[in-house]
CSV table of C-alpha atoms in Angstrom, one decimal:
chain,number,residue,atom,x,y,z
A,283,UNK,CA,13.4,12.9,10.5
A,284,UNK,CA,15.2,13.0,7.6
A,285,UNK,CA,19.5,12.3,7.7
A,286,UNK,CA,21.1,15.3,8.9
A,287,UNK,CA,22.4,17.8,5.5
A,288,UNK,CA,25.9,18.1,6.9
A,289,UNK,CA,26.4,14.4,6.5
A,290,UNK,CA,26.5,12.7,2.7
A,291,UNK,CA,23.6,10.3,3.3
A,292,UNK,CA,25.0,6.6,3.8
A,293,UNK,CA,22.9,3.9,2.1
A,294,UNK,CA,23.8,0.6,4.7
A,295,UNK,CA,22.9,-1.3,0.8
A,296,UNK,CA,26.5,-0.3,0.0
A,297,UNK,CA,28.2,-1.9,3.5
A,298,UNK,CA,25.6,-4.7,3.7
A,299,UNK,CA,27.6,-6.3,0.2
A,300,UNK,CA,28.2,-10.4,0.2
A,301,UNK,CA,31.5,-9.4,0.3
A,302,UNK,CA,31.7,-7.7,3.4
A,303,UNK,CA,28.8,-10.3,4.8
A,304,UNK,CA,30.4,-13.7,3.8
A,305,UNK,CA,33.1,-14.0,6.3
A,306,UNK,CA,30.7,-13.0,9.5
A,307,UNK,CA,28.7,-16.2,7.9
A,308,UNK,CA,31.6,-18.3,9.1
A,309,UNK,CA,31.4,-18.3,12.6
A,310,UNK,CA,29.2,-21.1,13.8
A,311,UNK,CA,27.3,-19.2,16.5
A,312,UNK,CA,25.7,-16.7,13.5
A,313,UNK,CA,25.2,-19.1,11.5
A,314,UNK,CA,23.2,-21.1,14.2
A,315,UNK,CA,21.6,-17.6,14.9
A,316,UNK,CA,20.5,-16.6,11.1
A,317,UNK,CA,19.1,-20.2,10.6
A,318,UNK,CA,16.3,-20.0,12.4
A,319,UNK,CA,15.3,-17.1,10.2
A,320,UNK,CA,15.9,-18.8,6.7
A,321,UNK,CA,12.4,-19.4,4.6
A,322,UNK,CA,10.8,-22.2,6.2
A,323,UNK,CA,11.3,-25.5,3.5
A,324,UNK,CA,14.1,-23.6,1.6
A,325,UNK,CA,16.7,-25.6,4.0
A,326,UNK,CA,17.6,-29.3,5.0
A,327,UNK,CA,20.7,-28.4,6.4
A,328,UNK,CA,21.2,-24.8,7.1
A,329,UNK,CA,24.6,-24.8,6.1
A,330,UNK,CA,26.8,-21.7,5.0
A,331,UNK,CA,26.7,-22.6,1.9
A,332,UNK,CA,22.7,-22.0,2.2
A,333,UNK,CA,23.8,-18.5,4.2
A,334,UNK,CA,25.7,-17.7,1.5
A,335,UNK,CA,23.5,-18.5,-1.1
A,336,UNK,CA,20.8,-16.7,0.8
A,337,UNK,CA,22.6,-13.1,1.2
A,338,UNK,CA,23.4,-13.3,-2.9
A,339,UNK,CA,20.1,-14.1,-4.0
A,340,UNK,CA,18.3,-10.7,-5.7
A,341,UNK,CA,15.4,-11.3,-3.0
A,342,UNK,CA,17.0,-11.3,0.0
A,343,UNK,CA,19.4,-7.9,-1.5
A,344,UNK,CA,16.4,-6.2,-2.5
A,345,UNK,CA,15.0,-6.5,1.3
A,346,UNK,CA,18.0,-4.9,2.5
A,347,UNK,CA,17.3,-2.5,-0.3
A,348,UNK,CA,14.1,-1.4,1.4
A,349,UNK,CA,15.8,-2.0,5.1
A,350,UNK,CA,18.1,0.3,4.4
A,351,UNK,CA,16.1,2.9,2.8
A,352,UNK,CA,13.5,2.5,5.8
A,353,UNK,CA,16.7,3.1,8.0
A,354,UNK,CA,18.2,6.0,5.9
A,355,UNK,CA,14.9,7.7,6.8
A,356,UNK,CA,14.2,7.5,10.0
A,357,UNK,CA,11.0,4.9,9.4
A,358,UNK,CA,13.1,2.2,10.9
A,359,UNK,CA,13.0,2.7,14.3
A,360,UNK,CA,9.8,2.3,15.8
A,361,UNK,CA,10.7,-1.8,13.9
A,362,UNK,CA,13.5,-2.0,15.5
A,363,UNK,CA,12.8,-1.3,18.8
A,364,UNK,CA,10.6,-4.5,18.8
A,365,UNK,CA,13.8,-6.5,18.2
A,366,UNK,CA,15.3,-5.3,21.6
A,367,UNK,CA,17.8,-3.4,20.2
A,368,UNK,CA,19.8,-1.3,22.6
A,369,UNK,CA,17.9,2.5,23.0
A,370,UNK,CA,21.0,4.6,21.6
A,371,UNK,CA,20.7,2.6,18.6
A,372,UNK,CA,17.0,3.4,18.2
A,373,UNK,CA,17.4,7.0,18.9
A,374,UNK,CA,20.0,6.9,15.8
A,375,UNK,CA,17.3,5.0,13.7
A,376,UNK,CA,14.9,7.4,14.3
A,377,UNK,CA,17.2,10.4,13.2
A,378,UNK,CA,18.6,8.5,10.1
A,379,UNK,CA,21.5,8.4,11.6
A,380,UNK,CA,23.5,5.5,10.4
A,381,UNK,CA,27.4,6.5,11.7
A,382,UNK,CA,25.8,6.9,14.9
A,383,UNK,CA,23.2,3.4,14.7
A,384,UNK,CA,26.6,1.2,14.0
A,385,UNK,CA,28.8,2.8,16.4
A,386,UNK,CA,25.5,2.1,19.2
A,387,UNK,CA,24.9,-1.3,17.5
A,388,UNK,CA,28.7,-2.3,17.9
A,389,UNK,CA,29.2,-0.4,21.4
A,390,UNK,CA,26.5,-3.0,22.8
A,391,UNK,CA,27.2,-5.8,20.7
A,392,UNK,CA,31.3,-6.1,20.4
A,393,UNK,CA,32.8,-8.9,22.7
A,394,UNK,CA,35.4,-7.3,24.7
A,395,UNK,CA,39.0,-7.8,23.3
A,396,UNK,CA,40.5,-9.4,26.4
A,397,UNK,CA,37.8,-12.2,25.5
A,398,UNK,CA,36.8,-12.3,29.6
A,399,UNK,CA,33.4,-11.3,28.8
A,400,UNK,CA,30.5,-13.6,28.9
A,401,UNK,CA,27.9,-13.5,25.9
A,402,UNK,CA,26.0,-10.2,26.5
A,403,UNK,CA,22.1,-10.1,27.2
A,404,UNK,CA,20.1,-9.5,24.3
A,405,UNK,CA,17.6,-7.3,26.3
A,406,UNK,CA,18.5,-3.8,26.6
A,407,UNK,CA,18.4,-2.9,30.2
A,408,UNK,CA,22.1,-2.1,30.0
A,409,UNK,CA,24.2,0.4,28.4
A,410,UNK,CA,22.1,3.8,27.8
A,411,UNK,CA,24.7,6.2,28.9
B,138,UNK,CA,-3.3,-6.1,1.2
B,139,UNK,CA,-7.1,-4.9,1.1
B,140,UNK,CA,-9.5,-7.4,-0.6
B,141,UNK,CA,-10.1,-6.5,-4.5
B,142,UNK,CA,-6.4,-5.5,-5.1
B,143,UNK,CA,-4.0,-6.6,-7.0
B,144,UNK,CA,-0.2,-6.8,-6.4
B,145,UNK,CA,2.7,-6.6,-8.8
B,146,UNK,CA,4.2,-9.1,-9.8
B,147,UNK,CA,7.6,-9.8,-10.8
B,148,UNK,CA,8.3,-10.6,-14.7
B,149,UNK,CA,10.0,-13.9,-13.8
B,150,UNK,CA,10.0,-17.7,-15.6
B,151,UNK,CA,10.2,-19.1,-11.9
B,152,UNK,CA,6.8,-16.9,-11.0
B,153,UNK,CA,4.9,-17.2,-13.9
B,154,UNK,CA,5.3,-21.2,-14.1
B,155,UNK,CA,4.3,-21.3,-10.7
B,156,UNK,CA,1.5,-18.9,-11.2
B,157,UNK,CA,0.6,-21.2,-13.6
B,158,UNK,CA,0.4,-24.3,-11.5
B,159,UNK,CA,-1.1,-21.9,-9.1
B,160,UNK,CA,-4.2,-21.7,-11.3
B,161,UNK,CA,-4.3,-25.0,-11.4
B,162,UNK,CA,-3.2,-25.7,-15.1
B,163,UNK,CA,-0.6,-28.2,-16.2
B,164,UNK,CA,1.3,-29.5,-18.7
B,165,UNK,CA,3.1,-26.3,-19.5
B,166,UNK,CA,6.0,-23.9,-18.3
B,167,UNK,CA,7.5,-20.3,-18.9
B,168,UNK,CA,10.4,-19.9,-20.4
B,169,UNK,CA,12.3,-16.6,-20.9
B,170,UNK,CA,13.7,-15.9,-24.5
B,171,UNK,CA,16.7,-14.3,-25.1
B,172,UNK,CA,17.2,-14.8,-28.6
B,173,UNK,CA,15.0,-14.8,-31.3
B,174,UNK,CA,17.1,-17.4,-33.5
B,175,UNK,CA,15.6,-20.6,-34.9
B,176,UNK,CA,17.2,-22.7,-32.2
B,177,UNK,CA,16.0,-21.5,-29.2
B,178,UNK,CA,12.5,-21.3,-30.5
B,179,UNK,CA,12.8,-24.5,-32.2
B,180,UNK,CA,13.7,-26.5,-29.0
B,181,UNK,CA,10.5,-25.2,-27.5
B,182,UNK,CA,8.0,-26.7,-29.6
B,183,UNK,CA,5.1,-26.5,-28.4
B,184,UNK,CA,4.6,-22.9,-27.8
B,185,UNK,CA,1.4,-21.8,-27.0
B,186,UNK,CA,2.2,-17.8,-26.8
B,187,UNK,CA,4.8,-15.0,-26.1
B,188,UNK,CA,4.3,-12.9,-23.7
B,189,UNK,CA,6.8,-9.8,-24.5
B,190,UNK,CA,6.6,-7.4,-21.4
B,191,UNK,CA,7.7,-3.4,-21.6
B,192,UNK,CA,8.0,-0.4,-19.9
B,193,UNK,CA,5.1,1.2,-20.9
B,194,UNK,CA,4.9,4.8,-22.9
B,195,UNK,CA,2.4,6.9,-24.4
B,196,UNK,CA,2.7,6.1,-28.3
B,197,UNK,CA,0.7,6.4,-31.3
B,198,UNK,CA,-1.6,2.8,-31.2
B,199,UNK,CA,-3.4,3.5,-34.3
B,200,UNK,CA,-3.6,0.2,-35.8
B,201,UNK,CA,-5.6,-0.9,-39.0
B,202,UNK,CA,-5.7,-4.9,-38.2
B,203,UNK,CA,-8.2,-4.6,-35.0
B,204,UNK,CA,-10.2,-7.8,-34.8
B,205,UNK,CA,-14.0,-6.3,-35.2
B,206,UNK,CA,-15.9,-9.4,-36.9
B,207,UNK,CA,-17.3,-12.7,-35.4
B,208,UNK,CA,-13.5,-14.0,-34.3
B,209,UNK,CA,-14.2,-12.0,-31.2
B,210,UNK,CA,-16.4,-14.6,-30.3
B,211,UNK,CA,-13.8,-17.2,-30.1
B,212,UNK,CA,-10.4,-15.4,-29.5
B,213,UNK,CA,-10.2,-14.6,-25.4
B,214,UNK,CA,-9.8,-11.6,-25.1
B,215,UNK,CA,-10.1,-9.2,-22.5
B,216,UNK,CA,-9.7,-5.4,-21.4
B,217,UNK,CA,-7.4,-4.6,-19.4
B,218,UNK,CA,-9.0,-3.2,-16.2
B,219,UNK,CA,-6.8,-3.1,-13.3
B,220,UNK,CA,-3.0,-2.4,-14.0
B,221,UNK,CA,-1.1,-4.6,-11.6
B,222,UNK,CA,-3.2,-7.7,-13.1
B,223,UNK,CA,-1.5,-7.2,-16.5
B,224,UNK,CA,1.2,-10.2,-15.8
B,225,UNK,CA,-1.8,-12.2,-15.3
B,226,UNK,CA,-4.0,-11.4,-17.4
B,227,UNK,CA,-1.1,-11.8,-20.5
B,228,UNK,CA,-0.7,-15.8,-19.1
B,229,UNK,CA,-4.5,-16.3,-18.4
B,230,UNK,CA,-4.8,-15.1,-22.4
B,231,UNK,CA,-2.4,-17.4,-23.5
B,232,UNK,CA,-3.6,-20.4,-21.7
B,233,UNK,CA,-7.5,-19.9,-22.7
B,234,UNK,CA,-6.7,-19.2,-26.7
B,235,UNK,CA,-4.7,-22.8,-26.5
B,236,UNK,CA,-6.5,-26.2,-27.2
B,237,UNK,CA,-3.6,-27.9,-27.5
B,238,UNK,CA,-4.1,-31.6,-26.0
B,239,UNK,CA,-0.9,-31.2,-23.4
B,240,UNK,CA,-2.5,-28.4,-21.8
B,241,UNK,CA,-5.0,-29.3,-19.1
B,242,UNK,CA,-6.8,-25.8,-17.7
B,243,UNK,CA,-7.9,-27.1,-14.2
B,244,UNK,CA,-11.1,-26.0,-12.7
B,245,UNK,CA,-10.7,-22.5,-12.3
B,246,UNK,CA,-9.4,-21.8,-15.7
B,247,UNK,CA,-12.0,-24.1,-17.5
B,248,UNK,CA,-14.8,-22.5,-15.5
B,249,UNK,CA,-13.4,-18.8,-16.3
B,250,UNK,CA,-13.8,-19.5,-19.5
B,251,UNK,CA,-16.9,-21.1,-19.9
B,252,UNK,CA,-18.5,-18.1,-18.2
B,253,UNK,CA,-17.0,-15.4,-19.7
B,254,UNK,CA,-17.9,-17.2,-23.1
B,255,UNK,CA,-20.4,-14.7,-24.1
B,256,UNK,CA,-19.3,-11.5,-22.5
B,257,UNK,CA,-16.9,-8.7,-24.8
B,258,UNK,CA,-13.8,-7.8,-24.3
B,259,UNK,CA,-14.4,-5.1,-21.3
B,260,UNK,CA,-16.9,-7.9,-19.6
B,261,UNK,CA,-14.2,-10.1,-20.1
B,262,UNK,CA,-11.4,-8.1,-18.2
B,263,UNK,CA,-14.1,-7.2,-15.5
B,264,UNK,CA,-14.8,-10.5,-14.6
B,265,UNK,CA,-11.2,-11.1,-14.7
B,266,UNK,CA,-10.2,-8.6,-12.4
B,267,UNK,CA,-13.1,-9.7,-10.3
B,268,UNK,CA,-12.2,-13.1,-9.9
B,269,UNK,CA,-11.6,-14.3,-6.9
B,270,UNK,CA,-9.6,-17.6,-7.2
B,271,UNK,CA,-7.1,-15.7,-10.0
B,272,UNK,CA,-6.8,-12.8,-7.5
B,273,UNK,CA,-5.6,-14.9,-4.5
B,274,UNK,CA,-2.9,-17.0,-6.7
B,275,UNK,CA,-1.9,-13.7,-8.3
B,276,UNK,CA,-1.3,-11.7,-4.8
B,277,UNK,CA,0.5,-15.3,-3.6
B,278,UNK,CA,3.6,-14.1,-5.4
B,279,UNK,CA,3.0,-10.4,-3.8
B,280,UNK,CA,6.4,-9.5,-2.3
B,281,UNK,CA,6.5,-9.6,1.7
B,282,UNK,CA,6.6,-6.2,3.0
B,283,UNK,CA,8.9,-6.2,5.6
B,284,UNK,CA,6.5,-4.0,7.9
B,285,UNK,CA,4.3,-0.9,6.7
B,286,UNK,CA,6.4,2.0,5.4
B,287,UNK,CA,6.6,4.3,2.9
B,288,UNK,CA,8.1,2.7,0.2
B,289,UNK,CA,8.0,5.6,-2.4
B,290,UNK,CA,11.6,5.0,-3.8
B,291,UNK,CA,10.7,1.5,-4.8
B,292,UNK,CA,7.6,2.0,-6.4
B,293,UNK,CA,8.5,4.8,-9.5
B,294,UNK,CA,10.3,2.1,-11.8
B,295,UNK,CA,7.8,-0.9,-11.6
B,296,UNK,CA,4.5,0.4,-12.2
B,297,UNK,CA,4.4,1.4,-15.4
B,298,UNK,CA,5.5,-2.3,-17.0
B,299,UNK,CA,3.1,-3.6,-19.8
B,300,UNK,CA,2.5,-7.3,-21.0
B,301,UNK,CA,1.3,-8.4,-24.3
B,302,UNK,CA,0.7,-11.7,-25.6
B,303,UNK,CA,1.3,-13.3,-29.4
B,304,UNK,CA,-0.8,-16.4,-29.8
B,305,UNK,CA,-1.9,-19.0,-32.7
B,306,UNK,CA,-5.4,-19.3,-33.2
B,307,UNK,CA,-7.2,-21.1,-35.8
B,308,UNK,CA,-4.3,-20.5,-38.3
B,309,UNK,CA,-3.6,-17.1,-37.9
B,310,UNK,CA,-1.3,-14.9,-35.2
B,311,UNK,CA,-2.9,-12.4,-32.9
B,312,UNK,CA,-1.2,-10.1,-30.6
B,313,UNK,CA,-3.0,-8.8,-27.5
B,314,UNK,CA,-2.9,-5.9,-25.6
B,315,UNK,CA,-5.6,-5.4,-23.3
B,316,UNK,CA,-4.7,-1.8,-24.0
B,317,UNK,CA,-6.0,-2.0,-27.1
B,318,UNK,CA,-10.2,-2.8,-28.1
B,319,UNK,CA,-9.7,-6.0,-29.6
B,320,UNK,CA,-6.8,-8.2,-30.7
B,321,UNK,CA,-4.9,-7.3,-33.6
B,322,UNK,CA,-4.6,-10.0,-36.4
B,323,UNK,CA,-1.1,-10.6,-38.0
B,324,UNK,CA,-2.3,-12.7,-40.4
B,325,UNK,CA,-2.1,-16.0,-41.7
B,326,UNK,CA,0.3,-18.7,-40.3
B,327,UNK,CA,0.8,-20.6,-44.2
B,328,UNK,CA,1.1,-24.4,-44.1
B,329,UNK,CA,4.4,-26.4,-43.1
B,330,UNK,CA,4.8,-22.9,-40.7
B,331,UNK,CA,5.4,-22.4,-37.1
B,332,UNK,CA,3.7,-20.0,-35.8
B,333,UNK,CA,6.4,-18.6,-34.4
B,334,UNK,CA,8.3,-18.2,-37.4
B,335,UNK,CA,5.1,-16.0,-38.4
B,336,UNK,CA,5.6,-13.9,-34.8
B,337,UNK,CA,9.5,-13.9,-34.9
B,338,UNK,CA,9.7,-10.6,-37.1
B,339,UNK,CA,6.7,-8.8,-35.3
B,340,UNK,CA,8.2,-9.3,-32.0
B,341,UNK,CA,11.8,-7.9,-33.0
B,342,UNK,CA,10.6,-5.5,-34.5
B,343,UNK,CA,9.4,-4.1,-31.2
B,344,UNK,CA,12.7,-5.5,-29.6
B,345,UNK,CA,14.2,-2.8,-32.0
B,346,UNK,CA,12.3,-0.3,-31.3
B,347,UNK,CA,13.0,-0.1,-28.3
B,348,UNK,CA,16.3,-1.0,-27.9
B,349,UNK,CA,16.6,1.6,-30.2
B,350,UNK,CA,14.8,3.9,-27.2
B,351,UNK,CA,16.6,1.9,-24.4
B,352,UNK,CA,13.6,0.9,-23.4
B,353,UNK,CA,13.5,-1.8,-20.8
B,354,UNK,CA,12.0,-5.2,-22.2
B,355,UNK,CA,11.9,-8.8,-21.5
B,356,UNK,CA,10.0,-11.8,-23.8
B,357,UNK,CA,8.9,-14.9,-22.7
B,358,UNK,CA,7.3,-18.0,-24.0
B,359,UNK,CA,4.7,-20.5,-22.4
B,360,UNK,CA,5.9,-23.7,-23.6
B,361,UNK,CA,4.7,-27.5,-23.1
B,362,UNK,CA,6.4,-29.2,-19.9
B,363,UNK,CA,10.4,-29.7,-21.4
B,364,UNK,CA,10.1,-32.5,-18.7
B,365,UNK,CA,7.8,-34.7,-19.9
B,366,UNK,CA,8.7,-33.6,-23.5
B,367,UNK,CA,12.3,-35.4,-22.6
B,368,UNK,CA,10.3,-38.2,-20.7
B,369,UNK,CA,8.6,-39.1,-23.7
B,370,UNK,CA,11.4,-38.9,-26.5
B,371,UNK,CA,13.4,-41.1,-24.1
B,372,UNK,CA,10.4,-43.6,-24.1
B,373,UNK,CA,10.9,-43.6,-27.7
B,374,UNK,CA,14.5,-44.3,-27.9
B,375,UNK,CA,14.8,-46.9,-25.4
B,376,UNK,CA,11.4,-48.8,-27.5
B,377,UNK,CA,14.0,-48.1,-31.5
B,378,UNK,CA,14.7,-50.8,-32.8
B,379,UNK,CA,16.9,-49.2,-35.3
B,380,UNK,CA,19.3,-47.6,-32.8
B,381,UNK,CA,22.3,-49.4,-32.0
B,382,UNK,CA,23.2,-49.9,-28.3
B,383,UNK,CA,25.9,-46.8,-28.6
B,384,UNK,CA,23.6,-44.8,-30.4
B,385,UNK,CA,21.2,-45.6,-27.6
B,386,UNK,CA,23.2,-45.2,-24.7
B,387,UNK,CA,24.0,-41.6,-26.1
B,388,UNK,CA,20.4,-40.7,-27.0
B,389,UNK,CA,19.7,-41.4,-23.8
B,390,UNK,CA,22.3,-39.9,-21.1
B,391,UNK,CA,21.9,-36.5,-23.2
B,392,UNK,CA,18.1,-36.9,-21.9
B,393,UNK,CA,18.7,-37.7,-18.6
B,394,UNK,CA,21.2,-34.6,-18.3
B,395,UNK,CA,18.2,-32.5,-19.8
B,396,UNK,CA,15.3,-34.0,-17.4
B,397,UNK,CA,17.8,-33.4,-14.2
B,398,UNK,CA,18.6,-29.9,-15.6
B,399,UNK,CA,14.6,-29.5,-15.8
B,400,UNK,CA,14.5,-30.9,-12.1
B,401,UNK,CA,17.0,-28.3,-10.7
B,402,UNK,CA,15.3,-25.8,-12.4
B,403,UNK,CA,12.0,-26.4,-10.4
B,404,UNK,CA,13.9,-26.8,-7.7
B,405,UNK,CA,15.5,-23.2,-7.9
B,406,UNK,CA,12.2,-21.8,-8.8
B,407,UNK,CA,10.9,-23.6,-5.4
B,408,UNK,CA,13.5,-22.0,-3.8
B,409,UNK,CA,13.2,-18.2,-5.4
B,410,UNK,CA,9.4,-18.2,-4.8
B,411,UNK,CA,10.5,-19.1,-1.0
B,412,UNK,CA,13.2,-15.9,-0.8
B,413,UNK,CA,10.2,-14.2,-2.4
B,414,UNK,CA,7.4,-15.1,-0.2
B,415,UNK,CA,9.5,-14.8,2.9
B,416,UNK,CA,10.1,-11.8,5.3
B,417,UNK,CA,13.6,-11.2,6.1
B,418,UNK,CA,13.7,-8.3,8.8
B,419,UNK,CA,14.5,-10.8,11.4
B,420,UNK,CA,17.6,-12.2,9.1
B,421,UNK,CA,18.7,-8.9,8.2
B,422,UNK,CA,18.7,-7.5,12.1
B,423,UNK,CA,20.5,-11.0,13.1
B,424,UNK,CA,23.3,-10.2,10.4
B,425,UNK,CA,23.6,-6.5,11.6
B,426,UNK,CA,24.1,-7.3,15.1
B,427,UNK,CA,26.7,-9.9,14.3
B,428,UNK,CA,28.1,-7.5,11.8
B,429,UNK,CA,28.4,-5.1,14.9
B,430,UNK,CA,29.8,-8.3,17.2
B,431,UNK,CA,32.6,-8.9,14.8
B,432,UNK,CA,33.6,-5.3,15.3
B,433,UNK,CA,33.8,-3.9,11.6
B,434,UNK,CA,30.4,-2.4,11.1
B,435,UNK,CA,31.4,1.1,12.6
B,436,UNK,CA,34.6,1.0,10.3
B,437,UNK,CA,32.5,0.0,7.4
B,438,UNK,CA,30.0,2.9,7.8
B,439,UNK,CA,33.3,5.4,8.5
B,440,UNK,CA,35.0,3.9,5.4
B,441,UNK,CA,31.3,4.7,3.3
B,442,UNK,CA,31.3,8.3,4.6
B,443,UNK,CA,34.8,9.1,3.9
B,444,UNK,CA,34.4,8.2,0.0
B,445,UNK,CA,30.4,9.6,0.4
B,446,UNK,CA,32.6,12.7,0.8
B,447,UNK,CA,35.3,12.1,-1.3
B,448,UNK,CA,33.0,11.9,-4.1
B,449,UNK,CA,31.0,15.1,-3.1
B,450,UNK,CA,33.7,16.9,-2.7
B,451,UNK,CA,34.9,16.1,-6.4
B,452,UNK,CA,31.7,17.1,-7.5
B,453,UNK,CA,31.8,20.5,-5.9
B,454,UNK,CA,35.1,21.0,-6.9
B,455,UNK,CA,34.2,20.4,-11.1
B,456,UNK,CA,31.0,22.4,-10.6
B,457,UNK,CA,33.4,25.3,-9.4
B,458,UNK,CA,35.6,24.9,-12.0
B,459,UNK,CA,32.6,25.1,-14.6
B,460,UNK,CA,32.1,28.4,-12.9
């Protein structure tokens, strides 16, 4: 399905900027996390100065280019679900729905404030309601 | 990809030097051109061709200087048959019409050559497209899909690109445009000439043209290795006699700051070809999960809608006032 017509369509090209992307690169657990999905032999060290580098080249902006398209209209989902992302989150991928796939996405993914919580499970058997 | 076809390609140096090396051939490199002056041209000696790439449109390609005696014989030259090939097909052109001794082929250049010898120009781009070495190199550089989906949007601005190639052969300049029947002879390249200087006014006067039409364009040049071209004038200074040991020690660090800027260069290219080559779905849904985890993704998206709106609502509101 396409985005709803009541709603400007959101490109997530336009959020997904270096700017926005280059200060989540420097917390040490992402950048242990997006590592392991650099282009094998492009790295020695990983570093985030590699992140960086990564997110601003024009091949890694034109895949989120075609990400975001795919998720802008509803072709995204099905993908996604193989990731183990949480079900709300899919069901907002598969309607094009991007205000509602980043308020799912953050709903399961945002540590609690009070900083009690231990690291969540990256299945999704929890959180459907 | 299904067997026989051929992707696009990206109009790159980094791609087409490694396409190069791909096929097997050394001794040269791609360079892009961005000006036409003496300089730029001049530090690139040798060149063996341009290859000026376009956005293709239907024009008037009457032309009087089609090659249609024996030269056809010699020049290779060769129909273009399959579209997406054309980035190929312009370096493969290049390469084949050069004899120049720096220049080694490799095996499946040499071999493509010597059997498609005898054949005309539409045999020519047949066996071309048909080959099966040149295919799998060419569709090396195809750009990883990140899964199977309809990729409409992406596709209207790239397919309708064009490469042509300007080459020296046998003392005179040829452009050619497997568009066209046969190559098309700009004469005479007169003694104590670069080719080059011969080509320089063809070429911008297309650059003209279609600046003039803001018509997309980009022109590069296959050039000998600038490596071993600095390699080999440093040989020579260090083995002068006649320099002194300043003019010596100068001649030489300005080398060794070209051969490491050569090095980083293949070492970027490396590096692009990788980003290229590589599928980044898993990357991307790693960053948008700790996008979410840091808390500012829902914000971000909010923030996008509100000006999304903003801006519509601006646009209503001057489309109202038209009225």
């Amino acid at each position: 399905g396409a985005a709803p017509a009541n709603k400007p369509a959101i490109d997530l090209y336009d959020i997904m900027t270096t700017e926005n992307l280059i200060p989540i690169l420097s917390n040490k657990d992402v950048q242990e996390s997006l590592r392991a999905h650099l282009p094998e032999g492009s790295t020695i060290t990983g570093s985030e100065k590699e992140l960086r580098d990564s997110i601003q080249s024009p091949q890694f902006r034109q895949a989120v280019g075609t990400f975001s398209v795919a998720l802008q209209t509803g072709q995204l989902g099905p993908v996604l679900a193989q990731f183990g992302l949480p079900d709300e989150a899919i069901t907002a991928a598969n309607e094009g729905d991007i205000q509602a796939f980043a308020q799912a996405m953050e709903k399961h993914f945002k540590k609690s404030n009070e900083g009690t919580e231990e690291k969540k499970p990256t299945d999704n058997t929890m959180d459907t309601s | 990809m299904a067997s026989g076809e051929w992707c696009l390609i990206e109009s790159d140096p980094g791609v087409f030097t490694d396409l190069i090396q791909g096929f097997g051939a050394n001794g040269v490199q791609v360079e892009e051109i961005f000006s036409l002056d003496d300089d730029s041209l001049q530090q690139m000696k040798p060149c063996h061709g341009l290859i000026f790439l376009f956005k293709w449109q239907q024009t008037d390609s009457s032309n009087q200087n089609l090659v249609k005696d024996s030269r056809l014989e010699n020049i290779f030259f060769a129909r273009q048959v399959i579209t997406n090939a054309c980035a190929t097909q312009a370096i493969v052109s290049v390469l084949l019409n050069s004899n120049h001794e720096d220049l080694k082929l490799g095996p499946t250049l040499s071999e493509f050559k010597e059997f498609t010898q005898g054949f005309d120009p539409q045999m020519r781009g047949l066996a071309l497209s048909n080959s099966d070495k040149i295919r799998y190199v060419h569709n090396s550089f195809a750009r990883q899909q990140l899964f199977e989906f309809d990729s409409r949007d992406e596709k209207k601005d790239e397919d309708a690109f064009h490469f042509i190639a300007y080459v020296p052969f046998n003392g005179r300049v040829y452009e050619l445009d497997g568009l066209q029947e046969a190559p098309i002879d700009h004469g005479i390249i007169p003694p104590d000439t670069e080719w080059t200087d011969v080509a320089r006014p063809i070429v911008r006067q297309r650059m003209e043209k279609y600046s003039e039409g803001e018509i997309h364009f980009s022109l590069m040049a296959v050039v000998g290795e600038l490596r071993r071209k600095y390699e080999r004038e440093m040989e020579q200074v260090l083995a002068d006699p006649t320099l002194t040991d300043d003019e010596r020690n100068d001649k030489t660090s300005h080398l060794s700051i070209l051969i490491n800027e050569e090095e980083r260069k293949r070492e970027s290219y490396r590096i692009e070809n990788l980003r290229r080559r590589h599928n980044w779905l898993p990357f991307i849904i790693e960053l948008v999960k700790a996008y979410a985890t840091q808390g500012t993704l829902a914000t971000a998206v909010d923030k996008a809608v509100v000006t999304k709106e903003a801006e519509k609502k601006r646009e209503t509101d001057k489309k109202r006032k038209r009225i």
